[in-house]
Amino acid sequence: MDSISNVSARKYVDVYFELAEIYLKTGLKEKAMESLQKGLRLESWNYKYQLLLAKLEIDAQLYLKAYERLHFINRFCEDREYCRMADKLLKKPEFKIYMKQDPPPSLPGYKLYIIQFEGAQPIFIDAVASRIFQVFGIEVEVLNERLKPDTRKIRNNREHFYDLVIRNYQIRFGMHEYDELLRKTNIPRSKAENFKSKETLVKALCMQEPNGGELWNYIQATIRDQYDAEVLLKQIQQSFKKKLDLHGTIGLLGITADDIYFDDYNYLFGSGEPRLGVISHARFYDNETSLDTAIKRTVMQAFSTTGFIIGIPRCTSPTCARAYAHSLAEHDRKEDQICRECRDNLRERYRELSITNEEDD
Ligand SMILES: [Zn+2]
């Protein structure tokens, strides 16, 4: 997964869309919709397929979803033909009720900046940026500068693990054997306490096992250092203070590939406060996770944290992307959409912000 680039993701996209066309030709509408959703998660700017999915949703009486999709096309698509078609569909009587009760939230003139930490995957960043734009109705800009995460208060889980292995070895085999091991791995006694030396030593011990390579890879994949979310928020705030002070900045959202924690929590998917947030995609994929699922998880977390950045409370709808998840399994039960309650809260908050803005002017 680490090697997935935008290029290979684009190849995936075409497969999903082509598959959808084939399903449609054979009358498998539900399968076609599923495939379109997967494709559009990777490439939400594809208006042709957004329109196709909206039509299928209307047929399936999923009016709210179709309504949001058509509105998205109407607002952002520059191709007149697609806009005209979306407009025509929006005039259907089924949509009248939504038009009045639930206009999509939008706050023109406001911008969310996305801050990339080193190692954050471009494909997740692109998906997060376009979906926030689509669902929250605010402009989103991804800043090019990449932050190296601040290591203050880091949980050195790997070093702790290495220490444990080495101490066990010393107790079981004695210091003489330990010195022998240092000699074999070319580590001088004076450097035995360095992180790199410990890593070399533990790797050498692993390699003595029958499936040593596999074991070592497993350790590397499962034992990760964890960064303090509060420290990262501070770092974002200090590094991009100028952006934060700009008129019309709604906040900064950091994205990291490293695992994060706070206080007594074992780990966090994300952390947000007014104007500042950070999310981590570290726990959203492994070798068994499809790219589509990993993106959905990351986008849902971004929606949740962005809500806190903008200043709306958590909601009560269990399937909303912003509902609190105790585990990844619970996170997966949610949808990558925000609920009616969240949209109501957003519109209310946007109204407050526009009023303050006018007063400032
Ligand atoms: Zn909600």
Coordinates of C-alpha atoms and ligand atoms in Angstrom, one line a residue:
M1 CA 0.0 0.0 0.0
D2 CA 2.9 2.3 0.7
S3 CA 3.8 2.2 -3.0
I4 CA 0.3 3.2 -4.2
S5 CA 0.7 6.4 -6.1
N6 CA -1.9 8.6 -7.9
V7 CA -1.0 6.9 -11.1
S8 CA -1.9 3.4 -10.0
A9 CA -5.0 4.7 -8.2
R10 CA -6.2 6.2 -11.5
K11 CA -5.9 2.8 -13.1
Y12 CA -8.2 1.4 -10.3
V13 CA -10.7 4.1 -11.0
D14 CA -11.2 3.1 -14.6
V15 CA -11.7 -0.5 -13.6
Y16 CA -14.5 0.5 -11.3
F17 CA -16.2 2.7 -13.9
E18 CA -15.9 0.1 -16.7
L19 CA -17.2 -2.5 -14.4
A20 CA -20.2 -0.3 -13.6
E21 CA -21.0 0.0 -17.4
I22 CA -20.8 -3.8 -17.8
Y23 CA -23.1 -4.3 -14.8
L24 CA -25.6 -1.8 -16.2
K25 CA -25.6 -3.5 -19.6
T26 CA -26.5 -6.8 -17.9
G27 CA -29.2 -5.2 -15.8
L28 CA -27.3 -5.5 -12.5
K29 CA -28.2 -2.0 -11.2
E30 CA -27.2 -2.5 -7.6
K31 CA -23.8 -3.9 -8.5
A32 CA -23.3 -1.0 -10.9
M33 CA -24.1 1.5 -8.1
E34 CA -21.7 -0.2 -5.8
S35 CA -18.9 0.0 -8.4
L36 CA -19.6 3.6 -9.2
Q37 CA -19.4 4.5 -5.5
K38 CA -16.1 2.9 -5.2
G39 CA -14.8 4.7 -8.3
L40 CA -16.2 8.0 -7.2
R41 CA -14.5 7.7 -3.8
L42 CA -11.2 7.7 -5.7
E43 CA -12.2 10.4 -8.2
S44 CA -15.2 12.4 -7.0
W45 CA -14.6 15.1 -9.7
N46 CA -15.8 12.7 -12.4
Y47 CA -19.1 14.4 -13.2
K48 CA -20.1 12.0 -15.9
Y49 CA -20.2 9.1 -13.4
Q50 CA -21.6 11.3 -10.6
L51 CA -24.6 12.0 -12.9
L52 CA -25.0 8.4 -13.8
L53 CA -25.0 7.4 -10.2
A54 CA -27.5 10.1 -9.4
K55 CA -29.8 8.7 -12.1
L56 CA -29.5 5.2 -10.6
E57 CA -30.2 6.5 -7.1
I58 CA -33.3 8.2 -8.3
D59 CA -34.5 4.9 -9.8
A60 CA -33.8 3.2 -6.5
Q61 CA -35.7 6.0 -4.7
L62 CA -32.5 7.1 -2.8
Y63 CA -33.6 10.7 -3.2
L64 CA -31.4 12.3 -0.6
K65 CA -28.2 10.8 -2.0
A66 CA -29.2 11.7 -5.6
Y67 CA -30.1 15.2 -4.4
E68 CA -26.7 15.8 -2.9
R69 CA -24.9 14.4 -5.9
L70 CA -26.9 16.6 -8.4
H71 CA -26.3 19.6 -6.3
F72 CA -22.6 18.9 -6.2
I73 CA -22.6 18.7 -10.0
N74 CA -24.6 21.9 -10.3
R75 CA -22.3 23.9 -8.0
F76 CA -18.9 22.8 -9.2
C77 CA -19.0 21.3 -12.6
E78 CA -17.9 23.6 -15.4
D79 CA -19.3 21.5 -18.2
R80 CA -22.6 23.1 -19.1
E81 CA -24.1 19.9 -20.5
Y82 CA -23.7 18.1 -17.2
C83 CA -25.1 21.1 -15.3
R84 CA -28.1 21.2 -17.6
M85 CA -28.8 17.5 -17.1
A86 CA -28.4 17.9 -13.3
D87 CA -30.7 20.9 -13.3
K88 CA -33.3 19.0 -15.2
L89 CA -33.2 16.1 -12.8
L90 CA -33.4 18.4 -9.8
K91 CA -36.7 19.8 -11.0
K92 CA -38.3 16.4 -10.4
P93 CA -41.1 16.7 -7.8
E94 CA -39.4 14.1 -5.6
F95 CA -36.7 16.7 -4.8
K96 CA -39.0 19.6 -3.8
I97 CA -39.1 18.7 -0.2
Y98 CA -35.3 18.6 0.1
M99 CA -34.8 21.8 -1.7
K100 CA -36.8 23.7 1.0
Q101 CA -35.7 21.8 4.1
D102 CA -32.1 20.8 3.4
P103 CA -30.2 23.1 1.1
P104 CA -26.5 21.9 1.0
P105 CA -24.3 23.9 3.4
S106 CA -22.0 26.4 1.8
L107 CA -19.7 29.1 3.1
P108 CA -18.2 31.1 0.2
G109 CA -15.0 32.9 0.9
Y110 CA -13.8 30.5 3.5
K111 CA -11.0 28.1 3.2
L112 CA -9.6 25.0 5.0
Y113 CA -5.9 24.3 4.5
I114 CA -4.6 20.8 4.5
I115 CA -1.2 20.2 6.0
Q116 CA 0.7 17.1 5.0
F117 CA 3.1 15.4 7.4
E118 CA 6.0 13.4 5.8
G119 CA 4.8 10.0 4.7
A120 CA 1.1 10.9 4.3
Q121 CA -0.3 9.3 1.2
P122 CA -1.2 11.6 -1.7
I123 CA -4.2 9.5 -2.7
F124 CA -5.8 9.9 0.8
I125 CA -5.0 13.6 0.8
D126 CA -6.7 14.2 -2.6
A127 CA -9.7 12.2 -1.6
V128 CA -10.0 14.1 1.7
A129 CA -9.7 17.5 0.0
S130 CA -12.3 16.9 -2.7
R131 CA -14.8 15.3 -0.4
I132 CA -14.6 18.0 2.3
F133 CA -15.1 20.6 -0.5
Q134 CA -18.1 18.6 -1.7
V135 CA -19.8 17.9 1.6
F136 CA -18.9 20.9 3.7
G137 CA -19.2 23.5 0.9
I138 CA -15.9 25.3 1.7
E139 CA -12.8 25.8 -0.4
V140 CA -9.9 23.4 0.4
E141 CA -6.3 24.0 -0.4
V142 CA -3.5 21.4 0.1
L143 CA -0.3 23.1 1.1
N144 CA 2.9 21.8 -0.6
E145 CA 5.2 22.1 2.4
R146 CA 5.6 18.8 4.3
L147 CA 6.1 18.8 8.0
K148 CA 8.4 16.4 9.8
P149 CA 6.4 15.4 12.9
D150 CA 7.5 16.8 16.2
T151 CA 8.8 13.9 18.4
R152 CA 8.2 15.6 21.7
K153 CA 6.3 13.2 24.1
I154 CA 6.6 10.4 21.5
R155 CA 5.8 6.9 22.7
N156 CA 8.9 5.0 21.7
N157 CA 7.1 1.7 21.3
R158 CA 9.7 0.2 19.1
E159 CA 12.6 1.1 21.4
H160 CA 10.6 -0.3 24.4
F161 CA 10.1 -3.5 22.5
Y162 CA 13.8 -3.8 21.6
D163 CA 14.8 -3.2 25.2
L164 CA 12.5 -6.0 26.3
V165 CA 13.9 -8.5 23.8
I166 CA 17.5 -7.6 24.7
R167 CA 16.9 -7.8 28.5
N168 CA 15.3 -11.2 28.0
Y169 CA 18.2 -12.3 26.0
Q170 CA 20.7 -11.1 28.7
I171 CA 18.7 -12.9 31.4
R172 CA 18.4 -16.2 29.5
F173 CA 21.8 -16.5 28.0
G174 CA 24.0 -14.3 30.3
M175 CA 26.1 -11.2 29.6
H176 CA 28.9 -13.2 28.1
E177 CA 26.6 -14.4 25.2
Y178 CA 25.3 -10.9 24.9
D179 CA 28.8 -9.5 24.4
E180 CA 29.4 -12.2 21.9
L181 CA 26.3 -11.1 20.0
L182 CA 27.5 -7.5 20.0
R183 CA 30.8 -8.6 18.6
K184 CA 29.1 -10.7 15.8
T185 CA 26.9 -7.8 14.8
N186 CA 29.9 -5.3 14.8
I187 CA 28.4 -3.2 17.5
P188 CA 30.9 -1.6 19.9
R189 CA 29.9 -1.9 23.6
S190 CA 29.9 1.9 23.8
K191 CA 27.2 2.2 21.2
A192 CA 25.0 -0.7 22.5
E193 CA 22.5 1.8 23.9
N194 CA 21.8 3.6 20.7
F195 CA 18.4 3.0 19.0
K196 CA 20.0 1.9 15.8
S197 CA 22.3 -0.6 17.6
K198 CA 19.3 -2.1 19.5
E199 CA 17.4 -2.4 16.2
T200 CA 20.3 -4.1 14.5
L201 CA 20.7 -6.5 17.4
V202 CA 17.0 -7.5 17.5
K203 CA 16.9 -7.9 13.8
A204 CA 19.9 -10.2 14.0
L205 CA 18.1 -12.3 16.7
C206 CA 15.0 -12.5 14.5
M207 CA 17.1 -13.7 11.5
Q208 CA 18.2 -16.7 13.6
E209 CA 14.6 -17.9 13.6
P210 CA 13.4 -20.1 10.7
N211 CA 11.0 -17.4 9.4
G212 CA 13.2 -14.6 10.4
G213 CA 12.4 -12.2 7.6
E214 CA 8.7 -12.6 7.9
L215 CA 8.9 -12.2 11.7
W216 CA 11.0 -9.0 11.3
N217 CA 8.5 -7.5 8.8
Y218 CA 5.6 -8.4 11.1
I219 CA 7.3 -6.6 14.0
Q220 CA 8.0 -3.5 11.8
A221 CA 4.4 -3.4 10.6
T222 CA 2.7 -3.9 14.0
I223 CA 4.9 -2.1 16.5
R224 CA 4.9 1.6 15.7
D225 CA 6.0 4.7 17.5
Q226 CA 3.1 7.0 18.4
Y227 CA 3.1 10.8 18.2
D228 CA 1.3 13.0 20.7
A229 CA -1.7 14.5 18.9
E230 CA -1.6 17.7 21.1
V231 CA 2.1 18.2 20.1
L232 CA 1.2 17.8 16.4
L233 CA -1.6 20.3 16.7
K234 CA 0.7 22.8 18.3
Q235 CA 3.3 22.2 15.6
I236 CA 0.7 22.8 12.8
Q237 CA -0.5 26.0 14.6
Q238 CA 3.0 27.4 14.9
S239 CA 4.3 26.3 11.5
F240 CA 1.3 27.9 9.6
K241 CA 0.5 30.8 11.9
K242 CA 0.3 33.2 8.9
K243 CA -2.3 31.0 7.1
L244 CA -4.3 30.7 10.3
D245 CA -4.3 34.5 10.7
L246 CA -5.5 35.1 7.1
H247 CA -9.0 36.5 6.7
G248 CA -11.3 33.7 5.7
T249 CA -9.3 30.8 7.0
I250 CA -11.6 28.4 8.7
G251 CA -8.8 26.2 10.0
L252 CA -5.9 23.8 9.4
L253 CA -6.2 20.0 9.0
G254 CA -3.1 17.9 9.3
I255 CA -2.8 14.5 7.8
T256 CA -0.2 12.0 9.0
A257 CA 0.7 8.4 8.2
D258 CA 2.1 7.9 11.7
D259 CA 0.1 6.5 14.6
I260 CA -1.1 9.1 17.1
Y261 CA -2.3 9.1 20.7
F262 CA -3.3 11.4 23.5
D263 CA -3.2 11.2 27.2
D264 CA -4.4 7.7 28.3
Y265 CA -5.8 6.7 25.0
N266 CA -4.1 3.7 23.3
Y267 CA -4.5 5.5 20.0
L268 CA -6.6 8.0 18.1
F269 CA -7.8 8.2 14.5
G270 CA -8.0 12.0 14.8
S271 CA -8.1 14.9 17.1
G272 CA -9.8 18.3 16.5
E273 CA -10.5 21.6 18.2
P274 CA -11.8 24.9 16.9
R275 CA -9.6 25.9 13.9
L276 CA -7.1 23.0 14.3
G277 CA -7.2 19.3 13.6
V278 CA -5.0 16.3 12.8
I279 CA -5.9 12.9 11.5
S280 CA -3.8 9.7 11.0
H281 CA -4.4 7.0 8.4
A282 CA -1.9 4.7 10.1
R283 CA -4.6 2.2 11.3
F284 CA -6.8 2.5 8.2
Y285 CA -4.9 0.0 6.0
D286 CA -2.9 -3.1 6.0
N287 CA -2.2 -5.8 3.5
E288 CA -5.8 -7.1 3.7
T289 CA -7.5 -3.8 3.3
S290 CA -8.8 -2.6 -0.1
L291 CA -7.8 0.8 -1.2
D292 CA -11.5 1.8 -1.4
T293 CA -12.0 0.9 2.2
A294 CA -8.9 2.7 3.4
I295 CA -10.0 5.8 1.6
K296 CA -13.5 5.6 3.0
R297 CA -12.1 5.3 6.5
T298 CA -9.8 8.3 6.0
V299 CA -12.5 10.5 4.5
M300 CA -14.9 9.7 7.4
Q301 CA -12.3 10.6 9.9
A302 CA -11.6 13.8 8.0
F303 CA -15.3 14.7 8.1
S304 CA -15.4 14.1 11.8
T305 CA -12.4 16.2 12.6
T306 CA -13.3 19.0 10.2
G307 CA -16.6 19.4 12.0
F308 CA -14.7 20.2 15.2
I309 CA -12.4 22.6 13.3
I310 CA -15.4 24.5 12.1
G311 CA -17.0 24.3 15.5
I312 CA -20.0 22.0 15.3
P313 CA -20.8 19.4 18.0
R314 CA -20.7 15.6 17.6
C315 CA -24.1 14.3 16.4
T316 CA -26.3 11.4 17.5
S317 CA -26.8 9.5 14.2
P318 CA -24.8 6.2 14.4
T319 CA -24.2 5.9 10.7
C320 CA -23.0 9.5 10.2
A321 CA -19.3 9.8 9.4
R322 CA -19.0 12.1 12.5
A323 CA -20.4 9.6 15.0
Y324 CA -17.9 8.5 17.6
A325 CA -16.3 5.1 16.9
H326 CA -14.7 3.0 19.7
S327 CA -13.0 0.8 17.2
L328 CA -12.2 0.3 13.5
A329 CA -15.2 -2.1 13.3
E330 CA -17.5 0.6 14.5
H331 CA -15.8 3.1 12.2
D332 CA -16.5 0.8 9.3
R333 CA -20.3 0.6 10.1
K334 CA -20.6 4.3 9.3
E335 CA -21.1 6.0 5.9
D336 CA -18.9 8.5 4.3
Q337 CA -21.6 11.1 4.5
I338 CA -22.7 13.5 7.2
C339 CA -26.2 13.3 8.6
R340 CA -29.1 15.8 8.5
E341 CA -28.3 17.0 12.1
C342 CA -24.7 17.8 11.1
R343 CA -25.8 19.7 8.0
D344 CA -28.3 21.7 10.1
N345 CA -25.5 22.5 12.6
L346 CA -23.2 23.4 9.8
R347 CA -25.7 25.9 8.2
E348 CA -26.3 27.4 11.6
R349 CA -22.5 27.8 12.3
Y350 CA -21.9 29.2 8.8
R351 CA -24.6 31.8 9.4
E352 CA -22.8 32.8 12.6
L353 CA -19.5 33.0 10.8
S354 CA -20.9 35.1 8.0
I355 CA -22.4 37.6 10.5
T356 CA -19.1 37.9 12.4
N357 CA -17.3 38.4 9.1
E358 CA -19.7 41.2 8.1
E359 CA -19.1 42.9 11.4
D360 CA -15.3 42.6 11.0
D361 CA -15.6 44.3 7.6
Ligands
ZN1 ZN -23.9 13.6 11.9

